[in-house]
JSON list of C-alpha atoms in Angstrom, two decimals:
[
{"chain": "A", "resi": 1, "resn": "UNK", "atom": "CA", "xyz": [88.86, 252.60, -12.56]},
{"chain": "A", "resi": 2, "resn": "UNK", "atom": "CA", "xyz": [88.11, 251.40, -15.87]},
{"chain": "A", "resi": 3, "resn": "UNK", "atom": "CA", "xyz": [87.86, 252.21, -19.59]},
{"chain": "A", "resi": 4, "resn": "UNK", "atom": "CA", "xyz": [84.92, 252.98, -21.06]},
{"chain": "A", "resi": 5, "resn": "UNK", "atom": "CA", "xyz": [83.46, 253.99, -24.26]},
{"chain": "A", "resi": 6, "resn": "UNK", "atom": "CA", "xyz": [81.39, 257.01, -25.16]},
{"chain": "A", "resi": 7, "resn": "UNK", "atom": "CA", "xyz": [79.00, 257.36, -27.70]},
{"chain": "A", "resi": 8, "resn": "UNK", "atom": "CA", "xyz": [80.99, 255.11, -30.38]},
{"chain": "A", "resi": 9, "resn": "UNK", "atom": "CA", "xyz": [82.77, 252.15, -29.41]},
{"chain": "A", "resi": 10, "resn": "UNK", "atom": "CA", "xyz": [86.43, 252.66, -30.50]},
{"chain": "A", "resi": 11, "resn": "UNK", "atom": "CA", "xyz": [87.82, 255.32, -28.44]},
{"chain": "A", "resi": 12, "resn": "UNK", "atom": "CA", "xyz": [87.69, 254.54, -24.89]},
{"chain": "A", "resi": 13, "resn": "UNK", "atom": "CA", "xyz": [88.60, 257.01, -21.49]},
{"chain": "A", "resi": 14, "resn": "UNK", "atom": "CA", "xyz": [89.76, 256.36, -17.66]},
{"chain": "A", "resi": 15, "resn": "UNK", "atom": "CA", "xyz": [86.23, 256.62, -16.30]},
{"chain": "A", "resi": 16, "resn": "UNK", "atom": "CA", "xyz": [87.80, 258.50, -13.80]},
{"chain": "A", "resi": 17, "resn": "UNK", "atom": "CA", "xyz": [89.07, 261.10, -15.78]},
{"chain": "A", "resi": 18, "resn": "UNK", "atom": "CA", "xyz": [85.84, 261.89, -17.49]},
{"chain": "A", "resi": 19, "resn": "UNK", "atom": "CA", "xyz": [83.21, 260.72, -14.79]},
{"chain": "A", "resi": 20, "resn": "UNK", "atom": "CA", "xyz": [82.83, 262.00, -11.53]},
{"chain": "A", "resi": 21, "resn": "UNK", "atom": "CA", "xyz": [81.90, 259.60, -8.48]},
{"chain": "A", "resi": 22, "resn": "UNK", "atom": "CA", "xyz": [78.52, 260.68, -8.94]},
{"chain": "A", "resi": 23, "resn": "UNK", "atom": "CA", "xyz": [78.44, 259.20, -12.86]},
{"chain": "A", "resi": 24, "resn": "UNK", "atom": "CA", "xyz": [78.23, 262.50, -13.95]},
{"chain": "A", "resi": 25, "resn": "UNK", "atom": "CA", "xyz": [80.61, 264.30, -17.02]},
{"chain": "A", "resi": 26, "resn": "UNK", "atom": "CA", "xyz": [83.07, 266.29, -15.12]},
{"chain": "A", "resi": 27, "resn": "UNK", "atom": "CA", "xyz": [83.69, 269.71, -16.42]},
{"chain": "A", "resi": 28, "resn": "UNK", "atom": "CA", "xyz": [85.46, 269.71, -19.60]},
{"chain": "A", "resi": 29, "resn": "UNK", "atom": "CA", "xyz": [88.61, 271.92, -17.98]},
{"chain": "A", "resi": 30, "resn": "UNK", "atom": "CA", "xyz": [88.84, 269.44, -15.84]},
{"chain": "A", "resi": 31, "resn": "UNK", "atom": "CA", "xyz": [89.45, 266.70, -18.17]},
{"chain": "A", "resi": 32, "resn": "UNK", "atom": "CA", "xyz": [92.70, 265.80, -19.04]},
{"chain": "A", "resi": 33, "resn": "UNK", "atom": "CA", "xyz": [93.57, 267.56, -22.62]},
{"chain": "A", "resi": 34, "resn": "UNK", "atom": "CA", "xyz": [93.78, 264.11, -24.03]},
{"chain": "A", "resi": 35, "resn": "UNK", "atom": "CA", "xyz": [90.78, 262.96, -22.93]},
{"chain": "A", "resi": 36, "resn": "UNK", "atom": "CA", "xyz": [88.97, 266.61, -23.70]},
{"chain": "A", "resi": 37, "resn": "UNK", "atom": "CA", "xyz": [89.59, 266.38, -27.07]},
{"chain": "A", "resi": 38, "resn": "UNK", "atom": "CA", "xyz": [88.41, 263.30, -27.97]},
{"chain": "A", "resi": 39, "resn": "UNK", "atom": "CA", "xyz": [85.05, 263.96, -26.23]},
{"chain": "A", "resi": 40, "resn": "UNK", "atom": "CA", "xyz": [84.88, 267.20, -27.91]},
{"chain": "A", "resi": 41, "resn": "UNK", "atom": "CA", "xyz": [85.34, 265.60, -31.20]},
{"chain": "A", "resi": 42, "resn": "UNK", "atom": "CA", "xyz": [82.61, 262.99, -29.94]},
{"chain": "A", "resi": 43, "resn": "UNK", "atom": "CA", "xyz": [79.71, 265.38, -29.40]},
{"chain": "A", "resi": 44, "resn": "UNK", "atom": "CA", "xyz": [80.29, 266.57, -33.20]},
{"chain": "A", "resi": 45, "resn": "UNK", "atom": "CA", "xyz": [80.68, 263.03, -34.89]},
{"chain": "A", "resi": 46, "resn": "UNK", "atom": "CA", "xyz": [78.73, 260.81, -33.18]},
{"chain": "A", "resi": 47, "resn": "UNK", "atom": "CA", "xyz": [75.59, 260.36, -35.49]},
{"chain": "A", "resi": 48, "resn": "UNK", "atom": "CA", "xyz": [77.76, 260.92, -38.60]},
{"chain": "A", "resi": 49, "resn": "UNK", "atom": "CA", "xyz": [77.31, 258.05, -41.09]},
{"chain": "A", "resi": 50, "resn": "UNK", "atom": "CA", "xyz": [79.70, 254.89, -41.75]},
{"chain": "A", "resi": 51, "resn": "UNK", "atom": "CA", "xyz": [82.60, 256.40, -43.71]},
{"chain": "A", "resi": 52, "resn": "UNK", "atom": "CA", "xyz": [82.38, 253.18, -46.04]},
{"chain": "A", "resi": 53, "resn": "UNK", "atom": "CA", "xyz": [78.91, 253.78, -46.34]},
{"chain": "A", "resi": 54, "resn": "UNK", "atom": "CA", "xyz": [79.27, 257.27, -47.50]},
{"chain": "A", "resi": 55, "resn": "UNK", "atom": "CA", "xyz": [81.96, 255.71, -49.81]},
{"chain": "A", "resi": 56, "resn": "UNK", "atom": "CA", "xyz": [79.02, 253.54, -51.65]},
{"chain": "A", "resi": 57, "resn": "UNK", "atom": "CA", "xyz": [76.25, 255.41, -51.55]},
{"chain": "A", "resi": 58, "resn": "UNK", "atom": "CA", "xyz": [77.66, 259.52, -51.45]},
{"chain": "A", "resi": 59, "resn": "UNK", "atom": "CA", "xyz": [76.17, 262.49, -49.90]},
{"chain": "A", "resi": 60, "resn": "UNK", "atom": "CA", "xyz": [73.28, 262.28, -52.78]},
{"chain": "A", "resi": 61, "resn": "UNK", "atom": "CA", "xyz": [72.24, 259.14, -51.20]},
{"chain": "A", "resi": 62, "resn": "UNK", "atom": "CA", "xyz": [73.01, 260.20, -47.55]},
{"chain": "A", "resi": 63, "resn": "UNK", "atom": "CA", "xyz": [69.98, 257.97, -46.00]},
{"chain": "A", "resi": 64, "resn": "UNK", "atom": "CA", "xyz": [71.11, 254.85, -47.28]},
{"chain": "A", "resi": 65, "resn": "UNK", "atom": "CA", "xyz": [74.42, 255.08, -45.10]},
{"chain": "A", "resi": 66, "resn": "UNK", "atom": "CA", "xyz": [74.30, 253.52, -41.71]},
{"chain": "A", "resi": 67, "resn": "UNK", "atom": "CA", "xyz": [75.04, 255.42, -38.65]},
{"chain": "A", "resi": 68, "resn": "UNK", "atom": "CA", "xyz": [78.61, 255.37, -37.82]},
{"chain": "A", "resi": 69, "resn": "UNK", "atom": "CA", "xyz": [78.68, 252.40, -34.15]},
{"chain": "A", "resi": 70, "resn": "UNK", "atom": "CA", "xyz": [82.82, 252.54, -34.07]},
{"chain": "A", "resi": 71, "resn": "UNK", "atom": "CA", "xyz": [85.87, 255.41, -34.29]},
{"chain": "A", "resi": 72, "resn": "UNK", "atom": "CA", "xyz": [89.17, 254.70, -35.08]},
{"chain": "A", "resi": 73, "resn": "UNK", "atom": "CA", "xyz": [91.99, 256.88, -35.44]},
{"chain": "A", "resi": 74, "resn": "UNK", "atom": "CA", "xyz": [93.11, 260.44, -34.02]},
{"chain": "A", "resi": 75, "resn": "UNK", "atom": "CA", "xyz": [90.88, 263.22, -33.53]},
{"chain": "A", "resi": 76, "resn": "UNK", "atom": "CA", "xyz": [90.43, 265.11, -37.22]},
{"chain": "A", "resi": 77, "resn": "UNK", "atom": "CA", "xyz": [91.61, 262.19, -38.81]},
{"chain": "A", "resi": 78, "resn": "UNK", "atom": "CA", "xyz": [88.99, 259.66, -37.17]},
{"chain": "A", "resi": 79, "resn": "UNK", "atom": "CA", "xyz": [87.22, 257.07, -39.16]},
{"chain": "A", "resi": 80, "resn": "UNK", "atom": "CA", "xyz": [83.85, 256.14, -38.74]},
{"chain": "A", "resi": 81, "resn": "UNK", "atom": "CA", "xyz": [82.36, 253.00, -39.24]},
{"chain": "A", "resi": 82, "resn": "UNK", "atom": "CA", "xyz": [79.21, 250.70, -38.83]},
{"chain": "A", "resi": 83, "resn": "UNK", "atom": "CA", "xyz": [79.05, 247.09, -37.61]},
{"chain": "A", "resi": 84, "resn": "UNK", "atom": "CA", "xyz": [78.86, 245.81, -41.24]},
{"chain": "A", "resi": 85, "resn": "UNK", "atom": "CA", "xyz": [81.94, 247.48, -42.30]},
{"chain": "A", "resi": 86, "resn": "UNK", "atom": "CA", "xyz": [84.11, 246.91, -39.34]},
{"chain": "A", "resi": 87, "resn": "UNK", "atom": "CA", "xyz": [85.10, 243.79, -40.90]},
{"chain": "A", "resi": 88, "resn": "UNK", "atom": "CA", "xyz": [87.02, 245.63, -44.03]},
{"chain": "A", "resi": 89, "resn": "UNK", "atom": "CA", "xyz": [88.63, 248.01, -41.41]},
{"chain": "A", "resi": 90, "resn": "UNK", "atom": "CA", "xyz": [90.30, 245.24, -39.56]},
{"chain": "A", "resi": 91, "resn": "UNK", "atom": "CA", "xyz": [90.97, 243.16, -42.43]},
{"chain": "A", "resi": 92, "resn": "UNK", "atom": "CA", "xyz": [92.96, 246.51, -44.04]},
{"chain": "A", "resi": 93, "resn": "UNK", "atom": "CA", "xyz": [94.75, 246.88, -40.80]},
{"chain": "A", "resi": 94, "resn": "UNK", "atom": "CA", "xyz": [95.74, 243.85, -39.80]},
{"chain": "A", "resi": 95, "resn": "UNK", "atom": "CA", "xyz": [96.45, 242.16, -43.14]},
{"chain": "A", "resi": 96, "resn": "UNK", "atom": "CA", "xyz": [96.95, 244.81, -45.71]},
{"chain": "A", "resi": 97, "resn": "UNK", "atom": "CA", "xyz": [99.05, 247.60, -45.53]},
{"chain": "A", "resi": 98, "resn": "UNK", "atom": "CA", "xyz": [96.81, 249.43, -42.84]},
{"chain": "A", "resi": 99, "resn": "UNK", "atom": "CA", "xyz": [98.85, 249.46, -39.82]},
{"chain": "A", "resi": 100, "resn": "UNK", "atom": "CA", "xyz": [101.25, 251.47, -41.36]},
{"chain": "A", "resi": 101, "resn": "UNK", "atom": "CA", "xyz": [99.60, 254.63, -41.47]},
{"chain": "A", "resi": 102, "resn": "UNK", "atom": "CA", "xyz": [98.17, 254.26, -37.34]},
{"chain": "A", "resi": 103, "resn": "UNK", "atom": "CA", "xyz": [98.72, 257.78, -35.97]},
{"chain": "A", "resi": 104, "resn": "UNK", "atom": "CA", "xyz": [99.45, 259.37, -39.27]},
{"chain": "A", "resi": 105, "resn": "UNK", "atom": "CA", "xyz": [97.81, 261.97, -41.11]},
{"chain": "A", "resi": 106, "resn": "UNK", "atom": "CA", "xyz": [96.59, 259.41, -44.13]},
{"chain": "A", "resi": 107, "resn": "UNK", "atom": "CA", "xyz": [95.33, 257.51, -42.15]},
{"chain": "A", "resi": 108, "resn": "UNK", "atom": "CA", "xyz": [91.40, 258.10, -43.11]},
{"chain": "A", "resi": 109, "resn": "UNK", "atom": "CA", "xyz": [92.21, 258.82, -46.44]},
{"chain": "A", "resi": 110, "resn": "UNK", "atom": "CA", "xyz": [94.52, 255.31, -47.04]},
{"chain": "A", "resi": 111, "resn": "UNK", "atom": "CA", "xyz": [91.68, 253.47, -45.62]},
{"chain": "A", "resi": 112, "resn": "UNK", "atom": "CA", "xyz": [88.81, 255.33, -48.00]},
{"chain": "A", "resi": 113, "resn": "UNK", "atom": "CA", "xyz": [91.20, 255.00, -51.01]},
{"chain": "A", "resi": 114, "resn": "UNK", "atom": "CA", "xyz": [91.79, 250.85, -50.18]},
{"chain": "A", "resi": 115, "resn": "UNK", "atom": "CA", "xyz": [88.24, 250.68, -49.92]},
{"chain": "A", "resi": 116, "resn": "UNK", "atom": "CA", "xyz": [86.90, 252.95, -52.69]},
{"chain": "A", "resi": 117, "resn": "UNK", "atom": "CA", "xyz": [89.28, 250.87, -55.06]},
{"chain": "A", "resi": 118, "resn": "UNK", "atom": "CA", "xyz": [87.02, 247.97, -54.63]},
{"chain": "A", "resi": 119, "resn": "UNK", "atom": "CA", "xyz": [89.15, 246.26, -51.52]},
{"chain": "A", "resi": 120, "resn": "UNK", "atom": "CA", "xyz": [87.09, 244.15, -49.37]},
{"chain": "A", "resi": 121, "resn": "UNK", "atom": "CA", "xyz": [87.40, 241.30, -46.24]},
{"chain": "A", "resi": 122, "resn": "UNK", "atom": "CA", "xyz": [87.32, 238.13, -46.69]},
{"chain": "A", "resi": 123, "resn": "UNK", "atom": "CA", "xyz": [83.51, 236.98, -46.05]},
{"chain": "A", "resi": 124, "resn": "UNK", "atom": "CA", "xyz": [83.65, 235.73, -42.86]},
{"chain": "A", "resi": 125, "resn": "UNK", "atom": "CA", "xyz": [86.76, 238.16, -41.85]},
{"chain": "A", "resi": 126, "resn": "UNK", "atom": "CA", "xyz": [86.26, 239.64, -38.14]},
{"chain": "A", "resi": 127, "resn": "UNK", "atom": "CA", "xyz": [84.21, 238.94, -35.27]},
{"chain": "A", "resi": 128, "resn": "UNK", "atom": "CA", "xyz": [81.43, 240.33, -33.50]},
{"chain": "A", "resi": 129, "resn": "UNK", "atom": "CA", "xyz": [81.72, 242.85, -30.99]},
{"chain": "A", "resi": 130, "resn": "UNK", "atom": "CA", "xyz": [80.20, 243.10, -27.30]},
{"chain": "A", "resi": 131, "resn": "UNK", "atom": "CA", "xyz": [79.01, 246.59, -26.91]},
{"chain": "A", "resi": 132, "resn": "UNK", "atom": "CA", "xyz": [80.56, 248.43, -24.04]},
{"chain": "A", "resi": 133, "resn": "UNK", "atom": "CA", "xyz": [79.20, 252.26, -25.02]},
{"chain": "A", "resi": 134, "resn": "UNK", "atom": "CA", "xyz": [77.59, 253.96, -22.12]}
]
Protein backbone atom coordinates (compact mmCIF):
# COMPACT_ATOMS: atom_id res chain seq x y z
CA UNK A 1 0.00 0.00 0.00
CA UNK A 2 1.16 3.41 0.04
CA UNK A 3 2.02 6.47 2.14
CA UNK A 4 -0.15 9.01 2.61
CA UNK A 5 -0.57 12.20 4.36
CA UNK A 6 -3.20 13.33 6.80
CA UNK A 7 -4.35 16.57 7.46
CA UNK A 8 -0.73 18.31 7.07
CA UNK A 9 1.61 17.26 4.57
CA UNK A 10 4.82 16.23 6.44
CA UNK A 11 4.05 13.22 8.35
CA UNK A 12 2.92 10.48 6.23
CA UNK A 13 1.32 6.64 7.31
CA UNK A 14 1.10 3.00 5.55
CA UNK A 15 -2.44 3.57 4.28
CA UNK A 16 -2.90 0.28 5.38
CA UNK A 17 -2.20 0.73 8.79
CA UNK A 18 -4.53 3.61 9.28
CA UNK A 19 -7.23 2.91 6.48
CA UNK A 20 -9.33 0.11 6.22
CA UNK A 21 -10.24 -1.46 2.66
CA UNK A 22 -13.30 0.39 2.88
CA UNK A 23 -11.24 4.03 3.10
CA UNK A 24 -12.40 4.33 6.37
CA UNK A 25 -10.03 5.30 9.80
CA UNK A 26 -9.58 2.04 11.47
CA UNK A 27 -10.02 2.07 15.15
CA UNK A 28 -7.36 3.84 16.88
CA UNK A 29 -6.32 0.42 19.04
CA UNK A 30 -5.89 -0.94 16.08
CA UNK A 31 -3.34 1.31 14.75
CA UNK A 32 0.04 0.60 15.18
CA UNK A 33 1.37 2.78 18.37
CA UNK A 34 3.54 4.61 15.95
CA UNK A 35 1.15 5.45 13.69
CA UNK A 36 -1.59 6.20 16.72
CA UNK A 37 0.30 8.75 18.01
CA UNK A 38 0.98 10.77 15.33
CA UNK A 39 -2.73 10.86 14.32
CA UNK A 40 -3.60 11.64 17.78
CA UNK A 41 -1.29 14.51 17.79
CA UNK A 42 -2.91 15.41 14.26
CA UNK A 43 -6.51 15.88 15.37
CA UNK A 44 -5.08 18.51 18.07
CA UNK A 45 -2.62 20.50 15.72
CA UNK A 46 -3.93 20.54 12.57
CA UNK A 47 -5.44 24.15 12.23
CA UNK A 48 -2.71 25.53 14.53
CA UNK A 49 -0.92 28.47 12.87
CA UNK A 50 2.63 28.52 10.99
CA UNK A 51 5.12 28.38 13.88
CA UNK A 52 7.19 31.14 11.91
CA UNK A 53 4.21 33.01 11.62
CA UNK A 54 3.47 33.03 15.23
CA UNK A 55 7.22 33.95 15.50
CA UNK A 56 6.43 37.45 13.52
CA UNK A 57 3.32 38.34 14.37
CA UNK A 58 2.69 36.64 18.32
CA UNK A 59 -0.37 35.44 19.92
CA UNK A 60 -1.56 39.35 20.08
CA UNK A 61 -1.69 39.24 16.43
CA UNK A 62 -2.90 35.57 16.13
CA UNK A 63 -5.04 36.28 12.74
CA UNK A 64 -2.29 37.47 10.82
CA UNK A 65 -0.50 33.93 11.06
CA UNK A 66 -1.24 31.50 8.32
CA UNK A 67 -2.60 28.15 8.98
CA UNK A 68 0.04 25.68 9.59
CA UNK A 69 -0.04 23.23 5.55
CA UNK A 70 3.27 21.05 6.76
CA UNK A 71 4.65 19.07 10.19
CA UNK A 72 7.96 18.23 10.78
CA UNK A 73 9.49 16.64 13.59
CA UNK A 74 8.35 14.11 16.47
CA UNK A 75 5.16 14.20 18.11
CA UNK A 76 5.40 17.10 21.11
CA UNK A 77 8.21 18.48 19.48
CA UNK A 78 6.50 18.98 15.91
CA UNK A 79 6.91 22.10 13.93
CA UNK A 80 4.37 23.64 12.04
CA UNK A 81 4.66 25.51 9.08
CA UNK A 82 2.90 27.25 6.04
CA UNK A 83 3.83 27.10 2.34
CA UNK A 84 5.60 30.51 2.59
CA UNK A 85 7.83 29.49 5.31
CA UNK A 86 8.72 26.04 4.23
CA UNK A 87 11.45 27.54 2.38
CA UNK A 88 13.45 28.79 5.74
CA UNK A 89 12.76 25.27 7.23
CA UNK A 90 14.60 23.49 4.52
CA UNK A 91 17.12 26.02 4.01
CA UNK A 92 17.96 25.63 8.12
CA UNK A 93 18.04 21.94 7.66
CA UNK A 94 19.75 21.27 4.87
CA UNK A 95 22.32 24.08 4.89
CA UNK A 96 22.59 25.40 8.36
CA UNK A 97 23.07 23.58 11.32
CA UNK A 98 19.42 22.05 11.25
CA UNK A 99 19.94 18.49 10.65
CA UNK A 100 21.64 18.14 13.67
CA UNK A 101 18.99 18.37 16.05
CA UNK A 102 16.39 15.71 13.71
CA UNK A 103 14.84 13.51 16.42
CA UNK A 104 16.02 15.56 19.31
CA UNK A 105 14.28 17.35 21.87
CA UNK A 106 15.51 21.05 20.47
CA UNK A 107 14.52 20.44 17.68
CA UNK A 108 11.41 23.09 17.52
CA UNK A 109 13.04 25.31 19.68
CA UNK A 110 16.65 25.43 17.46
CA UNK A 111 14.56 26.07 14.51
CA UNK A 112 12.32 29.09 16.31
CA UNK A 113 15.57 30.48 17.85
CA UNK A 114 17.49 30.40 14.04
CA UNK A 115 14.56 32.00 12.82
CA UNK A 116 13.55 34.49 15.54
CA UNK A 117 17.29 35.73 15.28
CA UNK A 118 16.49 37.14 11.96
CA UNK A 119 17.78 33.85 9.81
CA UNK A 120 16.16 33.55 6.55
CA UNK A 121 16.43 31.40 2.90
CA UNK A 122 17.88 32.52 0.27
CA UNK A 123 14.99 34.14 -2.02
CA UNK A 124 14.42 31.68 -4.33
CA UNK A 125 15.56 28.75 -1.76
CA UNK A 126 13.11 25.56 -2.04
CA UNK A 127 10.62 24.34 -4.35
CA UNK A 128 7.08 23.95 -4.57
CA UNK A 129 5.29 21.15 -3.26
CA UNK A 130 2.53 18.77 -4.91
CA UNK A 131 -0.07 18.28 -2.32
CA UNK A 132 -0.68 14.69 -1.41
CA UNK A 133 -3.04 15.35 1.98
CA UNK A 134 -6.19 13.36 1.90
Amino acid sequence: MAKVSIGLRGWRFEEGEVFTEDGEFRPVDEMPADARERLVRLVGIVTDPCDACYLVHGGAELRRCNEAAIVYGEPGDELLLCEEHEPDFLYWFREDGGREFAGEERFRDAFHEWFAAGERAPEGYGGRHVPEVM
